[in-house]
Amino acid sequence: MNLYVHVPFCRSKCKYCDFTSYPGREEFIPAYLQALEREILSLSNLKCEINTLFVGGGTPSMLSAAQIKQLLGIIRDNFDCSGLKEFTFESNPESLSKDKLEALLDFDRKTRLSIGVQSCLDEHLQTLGRIHSTADFLEKYALALMTGFENINIDLIYGIPGQTVKGWLVELKKAVELKPQHISAYCLTVSPETQFGRDGVAVNDETTAEMYRGAVEMLTGAGYSHYEISNFALPGYECEHNKNYWRNGEYTGIGCSAVSHANAARCKNTVSLEKYIENAGTDKIKEETDRPGAESKLSETIMLGLRMRSGMELTPEIHSKYAGVIDGFVKDGYMGVAGGRFFITPKGFFVSNRILTEFF
């Protein structure tokens, strides 16, 4: 099983954030943890072996050390964690502390800590609505290393209003110099329901394309494998949980707004915090179920699989339907075919959106 647990609490809503998160509602955390346990106890696959575990949000590091131990204890008591290959815990610098870091390592000495840095320049952090400073991040990064973490991911955003190509590369260089095992570099996206969306913030496609090219060049030059469109890892540190998503694999989602994928269907929990807490453990928390047809499922599988540098198997079904599309992109140097697989080339990654839409 690949398990995702959603913790929807945060201290403040960032201007770009379109995830399900609730700022300033910490008083609900104890009831929420109880609700998570009720939902887990209602599952039919209790005691099954967990392959990967990902605790995301929101800001999971908002939980106290005792609450982190409680959450992880619920998981350990109800699932077989003996074969756990990867445990990722999302965090923000302002809410990390030594006792929380120790609680994570007590659960799994190989915990993968993901830190939402987003920028290494205070000016851009303020633009994004982040509540930590660069100094906060550097302090907590050093603390994580001192506590014993050996697998750290840094999330960064480019395309921030006021950010230049040169400035972005300076920020990225600062991150690379820290030598984290993994770096995720995401282009800013502006959703209508966010503060940026309401403010009419626009992203310059030409500028962000230059930023992306510069990031790929710098990160691959520093020894990071560009294994997915937005993700870079040192050897042996690719995110296994996310790779299961990109392979369109099955997973179980627990918590408010969490999504599960099993038996060719996706089911989403309610986004309402109150409704989730009240009804966890019953079918009342299930709000959406999607069971795509064979054609839609194939398109989805291709669009997800091609996000990875390794691509995917070129099955007879895919070849018969998309041979012309694939051949055209191969001719242009944007795709390759080898060993029974087809994939986007490094050149093609720069126009990946254009490529992926041809399969939908």
PDB file of N, CA and C in Angstrom, residues 235-327:
ATOM      1  N   PRO A 235      21.663  10.556  -6.892  1.00  0.00           N
ATOM      2  CA  PRO A 235      21.469   9.110  -7.103  1.00  0.00           C
ATOM      3  C   PRO A 235      20.926   8.413  -5.858  1.00  0.00           C
ATOM      4  N   GLY A 236      19.831   7.668  -6.043  1.00  0.00           N
ATOM      5  CA  GLY A 236      19.239   6.913  -4.947  1.00  0.00           C
ATOM      6  C   GLY A 236      18.214   7.659  -4.129  1.00  0.00           C
ATOM      7  N   TYR A 237      17.879   8.900  -4.524  1.00  0.00           N
ATOM      8  CA  TYR A 237      16.981   9.710  -3.698  1.00  0.00           C
ATOM      9  C   TYR A 237      15.738  10.205  -4.438  1.00  0.00           C
ATOM     10  N   GLU A 238      15.342   9.526  -5.496  1.00  0.00           N
ATOM     11  CA  GLU A 238      14.088   9.880  -6.154  1.00  0.00           C
ATOM     12  C   GLU A 238      12.925   9.582  -5.207  1.00  0.00           C
ATOM     13  N   CYS A 239      11.849  10.360  -5.314  1.00  0.00           N
ATOM     14  CA  CYS A 239      10.700  10.180  -4.425  1.00  0.00           C
ATOM     15  C   CYS A 239       9.845   9.014  -4.909  1.00  0.00           C
ATOM     16  N   GLU A 240       9.879   7.911  -4.181  1.00  0.00           N
ATOM     17  CA  GLU A 240       9.163   6.704  -4.586  1.00  0.00           C
ATOM     18  C   GLU A 240       7.650   6.877  -4.495  1.00  0.00           C
ATOM     19  N   HIS A 241       7.189   7.619  -3.507  1.00  0.00           N
ATOM     20  CA  HIS A 241       5.741   7.829  -3.360  1.00  0.00           C
ATOM     21  C   HIS A 241       5.177   8.563  -4.572  1.00  0.00           C
ATOM     22  N   ASN A 242       5.848   9.626  -4.987  1.00  0.00           N
ATOM     23  CA  ASN A 242       5.363  10.383  -6.142  1.00  0.00           C
ATOM     24  C   ASN A 242       5.521   9.597  -7.437  1.00  0.00           C
ATOM     25  N   LYS A 243       6.551   8.776  -7.526  1.00  0.00           N
ATOM     26  CA  LYS A 243       6.713   7.946  -8.727  1.00  0.00           C
ATOM     27  C   LYS A 243       5.528   6.991  -8.888  1.00  0.00           C
ATOM     28  N   ASN A 244       4.966   6.552  -7.785  1.00  0.00           N
ATOM     29  CA  ASN A 244       3.764   5.714  -7.878  1.00  0.00           C
ATOM     30  C   ASN A 244       2.593   6.503  -8.463  1.00  0.00           C
ATOM     31  N   TYR A 245       2.469   7.792  -8.097  1.00  0.00           N
ATOM     32  CA  TYR A 245       1.435   8.642  -8.707  1.00  0.00           C
ATOM     33  C   TYR A 245       1.642   8.729 -10.216  1.00  0.00           C
ATOM     34  N   TRP A 246       2.887   9.000 -10.615  1.00  0.00           N
ATOM     35  CA  TRP A 246       3.176   9.210 -12.042  1.00  0.00           C
ATOM     36  C   TRP A 246       3.029   7.920 -12.842  1.00  0.00           C
ATOM     37  N   ARG A 247       3.110   6.787 -12.169  1.00  0.00           N
ATOM     38  CA  ARG A 247       2.853   5.510 -12.842  1.00  0.00           C
ATOM     39  C   ARG A 247       1.364   5.160 -12.829  1.00  0.00           C
ATOM     40  N   ASN A 248       0.566   6.084 -12.303  1.00  0.00           N
ATOM     41  CA  ASN A 248      -0.883   5.884 -12.179  1.00  0.00           C
ATOM     42  C   ASN A 248      -1.194   4.659 -11.330  1.00  0.00           C
ATOM     43  N   GLY A 249      -0.362   4.468 -10.299  1.00  0.00           N
ATOM     44  CA  GLY A 249      -0.553   3.336  -9.406  1.00  0.00           C
ATOM     45  C   GLY A 249      -1.662   3.578  -8.396  1.00  0.00           C
ATOM     46  N   GLU A 250      -1.980   2.557  -7.635  1.00  0.00           N
ATOM     47  CA  GLU A 250      -3.014   2.678  -6.616  1.00  0.00           C
ATOM     48  C   GLU A 250      -2.423   3.267  -5.331  1.00  0.00           C
ATOM     49  N   TYR A 251      -3.260   3.967  -4.576  1.00  0.00           N
ATOM     50  CA  TYR A 251      -2.846   4.546  -3.300  1.00  0.00           C
ATOM     51  C   TYR A 251      -4.086   4.795  -2.455  1.00  0.00           C
ATOM     52  N   THR A 252      -3.868   4.926  -1.164  1.00  0.00           N
ATOM     53  CA  THR A 252      -4.950   5.208  -0.225  1.00  0.00           C
ATOM     54  C   THR A 252      -4.719   6.574   0.391  1.00  0.00           C
ATOM     55  N   GLY A 253      -5.731   7.430   0.342  1.00  0.00           N
ATOM     56  CA  GLY A 253      -5.649   8.758   0.928  1.00  0.00           C
ATOM     57  C   GLY A 253      -6.517   8.852   2.167  1.00  0.00           C
ATOM     58  N   ILE A 254      -5.940   9.389   3.232  1.00  0.00           N
ATOM     59  CA  ILE A 254      -6.644   9.534   4.505  1.00  0.00           C
ATOM     60  C   ILE A 254      -6.688  11.011   4.870  1.00  0.00           C
ATOM     61  N   GLY A 255      -7.846  11.478   5.326  1.00  0.00           N
ATOM     62  CA  GLY A 255      -7.955  12.846   5.802  1.00  0.00           C
ATOM     63  C   GLY A 255      -8.843  13.715   4.938  1.00  0.00           C
ATOM     64  N   CYS A 256      -9.061  14.915   5.412  1.00  0.00           N
ATOM     65  CA  CYS A 256      -9.875  15.906   4.716  1.00  0.00           C
ATOM     66  C   CYS A 256      -9.310  16.160   3.319  1.00  0.00           C
ATOM     67  N   SER A 257     -10.137  16.024   2.287  1.00  0.00           N
ATOM     68  CA  SER A 257      -9.812  16.269   0.866  1.00  0.00           C
ATOM     69  C   SER A 257      -8.888  15.221   0.254  1.00  0.00           C
ATOM     70  N   ALA A 258      -8.508  14.189   1.006  1.00  0.00           N
ATOM     71  CA  ALA A 258      -7.582  13.177   0.485  1.00  0.00           C
ATOM     72  C   ALA A 258      -8.250  12.344  -0.607  1.00  0.00           C
ATOM     73  N   VAL A 259      -7.432  11.927  -1.578  1.00  0.00           N
ATOM     74  CA  VAL A 259      -7.913  11.136  -2.709  1.00  0.00           C
ATOM     75  C   VAL A 259      -7.328   9.729  -2.630  1.00  0.00           C
ATOM     76  N   SER A 260      -8.159   8.736  -2.929  1.00  0.00           N
ATOM     77  CA  SER A 260      -7.711   7.347  -3.024  1.00  0.00           C
ATOM     78  C   SER A 260      -7.905   6.855  -4.448  1.00  0.00           C
ATOM     79  N   HIS A 261      -7.000   5.988  -4.892  1.00  0.00           N
ATOM     80  CA  HIS A 261      -7.097   5.401  -6.236  1.00  0.00           C
ATOM     81  C   HIS A 261      -6.983   3.890  -6.089  1.00  0.00           C
ATOM     82  N   ALA A 262      -8.078   3.200  -6.373  1.00  0.00           N
ATOM     83  CA  ALA A 262      -8.091   1.737  -6.269  1.00  0.00           C
ATOM     84  C   ALA A 262      -9.182   1.176  -7.165  1.00  0.00           C
ATOM     85  N   ASN A 263      -8.926   0.000  -7.701  1.00  0.00           N
ATOM     86  CA  ASN A 263      -9.909  -0.679  -8.557  1.00  0.00           C
ATOM     87  C   ASN A 263     -10.396   0.218  -9.698  1.00  0.00           C
ATOM     88  N   ALA A 264      -9.447   0.932 -10.312  1.00  0.00           N
ATOM     89  CA  ALA A 264      -9.708   1.783 -11.481  1.00  0.00           C
ATOM     90  C   ALA A 264     -10.631   2.952 -11.177  1.00  0.00           C
ATOM     91  N   ALA A 265     -10.776   3.312  -9.897  1.00  0.00           N
ATOM     92  CA  ALA A 265     -11.631   4.444  -9.531  1.00  0.00           C
ATOM     93  C   ALA A 265     -10.891   5.362  -8.568  1.00  0.00           C
ATOM     94  N   ARG A 266     -11.235   6.653  -8.615  1.00  0.00           N
ATOM     95  CA  ARG A 266     -10.708   7.624  -7.667  1.00  0.00           C
ATOM     96  C   ARG A 266     -11.849   8.127  -6.798  1.00  0.00           C
ATOM     97  N   CYS A 267     -11.581   8.200  -5.513  1.00  0.00           N
ATOM     98  CA  CYS A 267     -12.582   8.667  -4.560  1.00  0.00           C
ATOM     99  C   CYS A 267     -11.968   9.772  -3.717  1.00  0.00           C
ATOM    100  N   LYS A 268     -12.677  10.891  -3.588  1.00  0.00           N
ATOM    101  CA  LYS A 268     -12.159  12.036  -2.845  1.00  0.00           C
ATOM    102  C   LYS A 268     -13.001  12.296  -1.606  1.00  0.00           C
ATOM    103  N   ASN A 269     -12.313  12.549  -0.485  1.00  0.00           N
ATOM    104  CA  ASN A 269     -12.993  12.906   0.754  1.00  0.00           C
ATOM    105  C   ASN A 269     -13.458  14.354   0.718  1.00  0.00           C
ATOM    106  N   THR A 270     -14.398  14.672   1.581  1.00  0.00           N
ATOM    107  CA  THR A 270     -14.900  16.035   1.694  1.00  0.00           C
ATOM    108  C   THR A 270     -13.777  17.023   2.002  1.00  0.00           C
ATOM    109  N   VAL A 271     -13.908  18.234   1.478  1.00  0.00           N
ATOM    110  CA  VAL A 271     -12.933  19.287   1.778  1.00  0.00           C
ATOM    111  C   VAL A 271     -13.325  20.048   3.043  1.00  0.00           C
ATOM    112  N   SER A 272     -14.503  19.783   3.571  1.00  0.00           N
ATOM    113  CA  SER A 272     -14.982  20.465   4.774  1.00  0.00           C
ATOM    114  C   SER A 272     -14.346  19.856   6.016  1.00  0.00           C
ATOM    115  N   LEU A 273     -13.626  20.674   6.767  1.00  0.00           N
ATOM    116  CA  LEU A 273     -12.975  20.201   7.986  1.00  0.00           C
ATOM    117  C   LEU A 273     -14.010  19.701   8.991  1.00  0.00           C
ATOM    118  N   GLU A 274     -15.068  20.479   9.190  1.00  0.00           N
ATOM    119  CA  GLU A 274     -16.091  20.111  10.163  1.00  0.00           C
ATOM    120  C   GLU A 274     -16.814  18.829   9.760  1.00  0.00           C
ATOM    121  N   LYS A 275     -17.158  18.723   8.484  1.00  0.00           N
ATOM    122  CA  LYS A 275     -17.861  17.528   8.013  1.00  0.00           C
ATOM    123  C   LYS A 275     -16.969  16.301   8.133  1.00  0.00           C
ATOM    124  N   TYR A 276     -15.681  16.474   7.855  1.00  0.00           N
ATOM    125  CA  TYR A 276     -14.768  15.336   7.975  1.00  0.00           C
ATOM    126  C   TYR A 276     -14.678  14.875   9.425  1.00  0.00           C
ATOM    127  N   ILE A 277     -14.467  15.810  10.335  1.00  0.00           N
ATOM    128  CA  ILE A 277     -14.324  15.446  11.748  1.00  0.00           C
ATOM    129  C   ILE A 277     -15.590  14.766  12.264  1.00  0.00           C
ATOM    130  N   GLU A 278     -16.744  15.255  11.851  1.00  0.00           N
ATOM    131  CA  GLU A 278     -18.016  14.711  12.330  1.00  0.00           C
ATOM    132  C   GLU A 278     -18.298  13.317  11.777  1.00  0.00           C
ATOM    133  N   ASN A 279     -17.904  13.076  10.525  1.00  0.00           N
ATOM    134  CA  ASN A 279     -18.339  11.853   9.840  1.00  0.00           C
ATOM    135  C   ASN A 279     -17.236  10.856   9.512  1.00  0.00           C
ATOM    136  N   ALA A 280     -16.002  11.133   9.908  1.00  0.00           N
ATOM    137  CA  ALA A 280     -14.901  10.213   9.596  1.00  0.00           C
ATOM    138  C   ALA A 280     -15.217   8.815  10.103  1.00  0.00           C
ATOM    139  N   GLY A 281     -14.935   7.833   9.262  1.00  0.00           N
ATOM    140  CA  GLY A 281     -15.254   6.454   9.599  1.00  0.00           C
ATOM    141  C   GLY A 281     -16.541   5.982   8.967  1.00  0.00           C
ATOM    142  N   THR A 282     -17.236   6.902   8.267  1.00  0.00           N
ATOM    143  CA  THR A 282     -18.470   6.550   7.556  1.00  0.00           C
ATOM    144  C   THR A 282     -18.347   6.985   6.097  1.00  0.00           C
ATOM    145  N   ASP A 283     -19.283   6.536   5.279  1.00  0.00           N
ATOM    146  CA  ASP A 283     -19.275   6.899   3.860  1.00  0.00           C
ATOM    147  C   ASP A 283     -19.664   8.353   3.627  1.00  0.00           C
ATOM    148  N   LYS A 284     -20.107   9.050   4.665  1.00  0.00           N
ATOM    149  CA  LYS A 284     -20.535  10.440   4.504  1.00  0.00           C
ATOM    150  C   LYS A 284     -19.376  11.372   4.148  1.00  0.00           C
ATOM    151  N   ILE A 285     -18.138  10.927   4.385  1.00  0.00           N
ATOM    152  CA  ILE A 285     -17.003  11.797   4.044  1.00  0.00           C
ATOM    153  C   ILE A 285     -16.625  11.684   2.571  1.00  0.00           C
ATOM    154  N   LYS A 286     -17.166  10.690   1.866  1.00  0.00           N
ATOM    155  CA  LYS A 286     -16.839  10.497   0.456  1.00  0.00           C
ATOM    156  C   LYS A 286     -17.695  11.430  -0.396  1.00  0.00           C
ATOM    157  N   GLU A 287     -17.044  12.340  -1.132  1.00  0.00           N
ATOM    158  CA  GLU A 287     -17.801  13.331  -1.890  1.00  0.00           C
ATOM    159  C   GLU A 287     -17.752  13.127  -3.391  1.00  0.00           C
ATOM    160  N   GLU A 288     -16.656  12.602  -3.895  1.00  0.00           N
ATOM    161  CA  GLU A 288     -16.524  12.434  -5.340  1.00  0.00           C
ATOM    162  C   GLU A 288     -15.956  11.055  -5.653  1.00  0.00           C
ATOM    163  N   THR A 289     -16.535  10.412  -6.635  1.00  0.00           N
ATOM    164  CA  THR A 289     -15.992   9.153  -7.137  1.00  0.00           C
ATOM    165  C   THR A 289     -15.938   9.225  -8.654  1.00  0.00           C
ATOM    166  N   ASP A 290     -14.774   8.950  -9.191  1.00  0.00           N
ATOM    167  CA  ASP A 290     -14.584   9.021 -10.641  1.00  0.00           C
ATOM    168  C   ASP A 290     -14.060   7.676 -11.137  1.00  0.00           C
ATOM    169  N   ARG A 291     -14.772   7.096 -12.075  1.00  0.00           N
ATOM    170  CA  ARG A 291     -14.334   5.837 -12.671  1.00  0.00           C
ATOM    171  C   ARG A 291     -14.204   6.067 -14.181  1.00  0.00           C
ATOM    172  N   PRO A 292     -13.029   6.516 -14.640  1.00  0.00           N
ATOM    173  CA  PRO A 292     -12.866   6.864 -16.055  1.00  0.00           C
ATOM    174  C   PRO A 292     -12.983   5.651 -16.967  1.00  0.00           C
ATOM    175  N   GLY A 293     -13.433   5.897 -18.195  1.00  0.00           N
ATOM    176  CA  GLY A 293     -13.493   4.832 -19.183  1.00  0.00           C
ATOM    177  C   GLY A 293     -12.106   4.448 -19.646  1.00  0.00           C
ATOM    178  N   ALA A 294     -12.038   3.410 -20.451  1.00  0.00           N
ATOM    179  CA  ALA A 294     -10.743   2.876 -20.889  1.00  0.00           C
ATOM    180  C   ALA A 294      -9.925   3.921 -21.634  1.00  0.00           C
ATOM    181  N   GLU A 295     -10.576   4.715 -22.486  1.00  0.00           N
ATOM    182  CA  GLU A 295      -9.850   5.710 -23.278  1.00  0.00           C
ATOM    183  C   GLU A 295      -9.293   6.814 -22.397  1.00  0.00           C
ATOM    184  N   SER A 296     -10.108   7.306 -21.459  1.00  0.00           N
ATOM    185  CA  SER A 296      -9.649   8.354 -20.548  1.00  0.00           C
ATOM    186  C   SER A 296      -8.536   7.846 -19.644  1.00  0.00           C
ATOM    187  N   LYS A 297      -8.664   6.608 -19.189  1.00  0.00           N
ATOM    188  CA  LYS A 297      -7.637   6.034 -18.322  1.00  0.00           C
ATOM    189  C   LYS A 297      -6.312   5.913 -19.059  1.00  0.00           C
ATOM    190  N   LEU A 298      -6.357   5.526 -20.330  1.00  0.00           N
ATOM    191  CA  LEU A 298      -5.128   5.410 -21.114  1.00  0.00           C
ATOM    192  C   LEU A 298      -4.464   6.768 -21.270  1.00  0.00           C
ATOM    193  N   SER A 299      -5.250   7.794 -21.612  1.00  0.00           N
ATOM    194  CA  SER A 299      -4.700   9.142 -21.769  1.00  0.00           C
ATOM    195  C   SER A 299      -4.082   9.630 -20.472  1.00  0.00           C
ATOM    196  N   GLU A 300      -4.771   9.390 -19.362  1.00  0.00           N
ATOM    197  CA  GLU A 300      -4.276   9.808 -18.057  1.00  0.00           C
ATOM    198  C   GLU A 300      -2.972   9.103 -17.714  1.00  0.00           C
ATOM    199  N   THR A 301      -2.914   7.810 -17.973  1.00  0.00           N
ATOM    200  CA  THR A 301      -1.709   7.032 -17.682  1.00  0.00           C
ATOM    201  C   THR A 301      -0.520   7.542 -18.490  1.00  0.00           C
ATOM    202  N   ILE A 302      -0.761   7.882 -19.755  1.00  0.00           N
ATOM    203  CA  ILE A 302       0.311   8.405 -20.604  1.00  0.00           C
ATOM    204  C   ILE A 302       0.771   9.768 -20.109  1.00  0.00           C
ATOM    205  N   MET A 303      -0.178  10.656 -19.816  1.00  0.00           N
ATOM    206  CA  MET A 303       0.182  12.006 -19.382  1.00  0.00           C
ATOM    207  C   MET A 303       0.955  11.994 -18.074  1.00  0.00           C
ATOM    208  N   LEU A 304       0.633  11.062 -17.191  1.00  0.00           N
ATOM    209  CA  LEU A 304       1.374  10.945 -15.941  1.00  0.00           C
ATOM    210  C   LEU A 304       2.733  10.296 -16.173  1.00  0.00           C
ATOM    211  N   GLY A 305       2.745   9.202 -16.921  1.00  0.00           N
ATOM    212  CA  GLY A 305       3.983   8.459 -17.136  1.00  0.00           C
ATOM    213  C   GLY A 305       5.046   9.242 -17.873  1.00  0.00           C
ATOM    214  N   LEU A 306       4.625  10.070 -18.828  1.00  0.00           N
ATOM    215  CA  LEU A 306       5.595  10.836 -19.607  1.00  0.00           C
ATOM    216  C   LEU A 306       6.199  11.990 -18.825  1.00  0.00           C
ATOM    217  N   ARG A 307       5.677  12.269 -17.635  1.00  0.00           N
ATOM    218  CA  ARG A 307       6.309  13.278 -16.786  1.00  0.00           C
ATOM    219  C   ARG A 307       7.689  12.807 -16.326  1.00  0.00           C
ATOM    220  N   MET A 308       7.883  11.499 -16.276  1.00  0.00           N
ATOM    221  CA  MET A 308       9.159  10.950 -15.821  1.00  0.00           C
ATOM    222  C   MET A 308      10.132  10.784 -16.979  1.00  0.00           C
ATOM    223  N   ARG A 309      11.388  11.005 -16.705  1.00  0.00           N
ATOM    224  CA  ARG A 309      12.429  10.885 -17.730  1.00  0.00           C
ATOM    225  C   ARG A 309      12.474   9.475 -18.298  1.00  0.00           C
ATOM    226  N   SER A 310      12.137   8.477 -17.494  1.00  0.00           N
ATOM    227  CA  SER A 310      12.176   7.090 -17.952  1.00  0.00           C
ATOM    228  C   SER A 310      11.018   6.756 -18.874  1.00  0.00           C
ATOM    229  N   GLY A 311       9.995   7.618 -18.928  1.00  0.00           N
ATOM    230  CA  GLY A 311       8.857   7.380 -19.802  1.00  0.00           C
ATOM    231  C   GLY A 311       8.057   6.167 -19.384  1.00  0.00           C
ATOM    232  N   MET A 312       7.532   5.447 -20.381  1.00  0.00           N
ATOM    233  CA  MET A 312       6.690   4.300 -20.075  1.00  0.00           C
ATOM    234  C   MET A 312       6.723   3.289 -21.207  1.00  0.00           C
ATOM    235  N   GLU A 313       6.167   2.122 -20.946  1.00  0.00           N
ATOM    236  CA  GLU A 313       6.170   1.052 -21.937  1.00  0.00           C
ATOM    237  C   GLU A 313       5.328   1.441 -23.155  1.00  0.00           C
ATOM    238  N   LEU A 314       5.890   1.195 -24.329  1.00  0.00           N
ATOM    239  CA  LEU A 314       5.159   1.456 -25.578  1.00  0.00           C
ATOM    240  C   LEU A 314       4.367   0.197 -25.926  1.00  0.00           C
ATOM    241  N   THR A 315       3.174   0.101 -25.373  1.00  0.00           N
ATOM    242  CA  THR A 315       2.341  -1.082 -25.583  1.00  0.00           C
ATOM    243  C   THR A 315       1.733  -1.058 -26.984  1.00  0.00           C
ATOM    244  N   PRO A 316       1.277  -2.203 -27.483  1.00  0.00           N
ATOM    245  CA  PRO A 316       0.601  -2.229 -28.788  1.00  0.00           C
ATOM    246  C   PRO A 316      -0.595  -1.282 -28.840  1.00  0.00           C
ATOM    247  N   GLU A 317      -1.326  -1.178 -27.730  1.00  0.00           N
ATOM    248  CA  GLU A 317      -2.489  -0.286 -27.685  1.00  0.00           C
ATOM    249  C   GLU A 317      -2.078   1.170 -27.874  1.00  0.00           C
ATOM    250  N   ILE A 318      -1.015   1.576 -27.166  1.00  0.00           N
ATOM    251  CA  ILE A 318      -0.547   2.957 -27.285  1.00  0.00           C
ATOM    252  C   ILE A 318       0.000   3.208 -28.683  1.00  0.00           C
ATOM    253  N   HIS A 319       0.751   2.255 -29.205  1.00  0.00           N
ATOM    254  CA  HIS A 319       1.345   2.436 -30.531  1.00  0.00           C
ATOM    255  C   HIS A 319       0.273   2.560 -31.605  1.00  0.00           C
ATOM    256  N   SER A 320      -0.757   1.746 -31.511  1.00  0.00           N
ATOM    257  CA  SER A 320      -1.796   1.779 -32.545  1.00  0.00           C
ATOM    258  C   SER A 320      -2.566   3.089 -32.527  1.00  0.00           C
ATOM    259  N   LYS A 321      -2.699   3.686 -31.352  1.00  0.00           N
ATOM    260  CA  LYS A 321      -3.497   4.907 -31.241  1.00  0.00           C
ATOM    261  C   LYS A 321      -2.679   6.172 -31.439  1.00  0.00           C
ATOM    262  N   TYR A 322      -1.410   6.154 -31.012  1.00  0.00           N
ATOM    263  CA  TYR A 322      -0.629   7.393 -30.994  1.00  0.00           C
ATOM    264  C   TYR A 322       0.653   7.318 -31.814  1.00  0.00           C
ATOM    265  N   ALA A 323       0.785   6.342 -32.691  1.00  0.00           N
ATOM    266  CA  ALA A 323       2.024   6.188 -33.465  1.00  0.00           C
ATOM    267  C   ALA A 323       2.377   7.461 -34.214  1.00  0.00           C
ATOM    268  N   GLY A 324       1.396   8.108 -34.839  1.00  0.00           N
ATOM    269  CA  GLY A 324       1.662   9.327 -35.592  1.00  0.00           C
ATOM    270  C   GLY A 324       2.151  10.456 -34.713  1.00  0.00           C
ATOM    271  N   VAL A 325       1.522  10.606 -33.550  1.00  0.00           N
ATOM    272  CA  VAL A 325       1.928  11.656 -32.605  1.00  0.00           C
ATOM    273  C   VAL A 325       3.353  11.407 -32.127  1.00  0.00           C
ATOM    274  N   ILE A 326       3.631  10.171 -31.725  1.00  0.00           N
ATOM    275  CA  ILE A 326       4.962   9.833 -31.208  1.00  0.00           C
ATOM    276  C   ILE A 326       6.022  10.010 -32.291  1.00  0.00           C
ATOM    277  N   ASP A 327       5.751   9.517 -33.491  1.00  0.00           N
ATOM    278  CA  ASP A 327       6.722   9.625 -34.585  1.00  0.00           C
ATOM    279  C   ASP A 327       7.041  11.083 -34.894  1.00  0.00           C
TER     280      ASP A 327
END
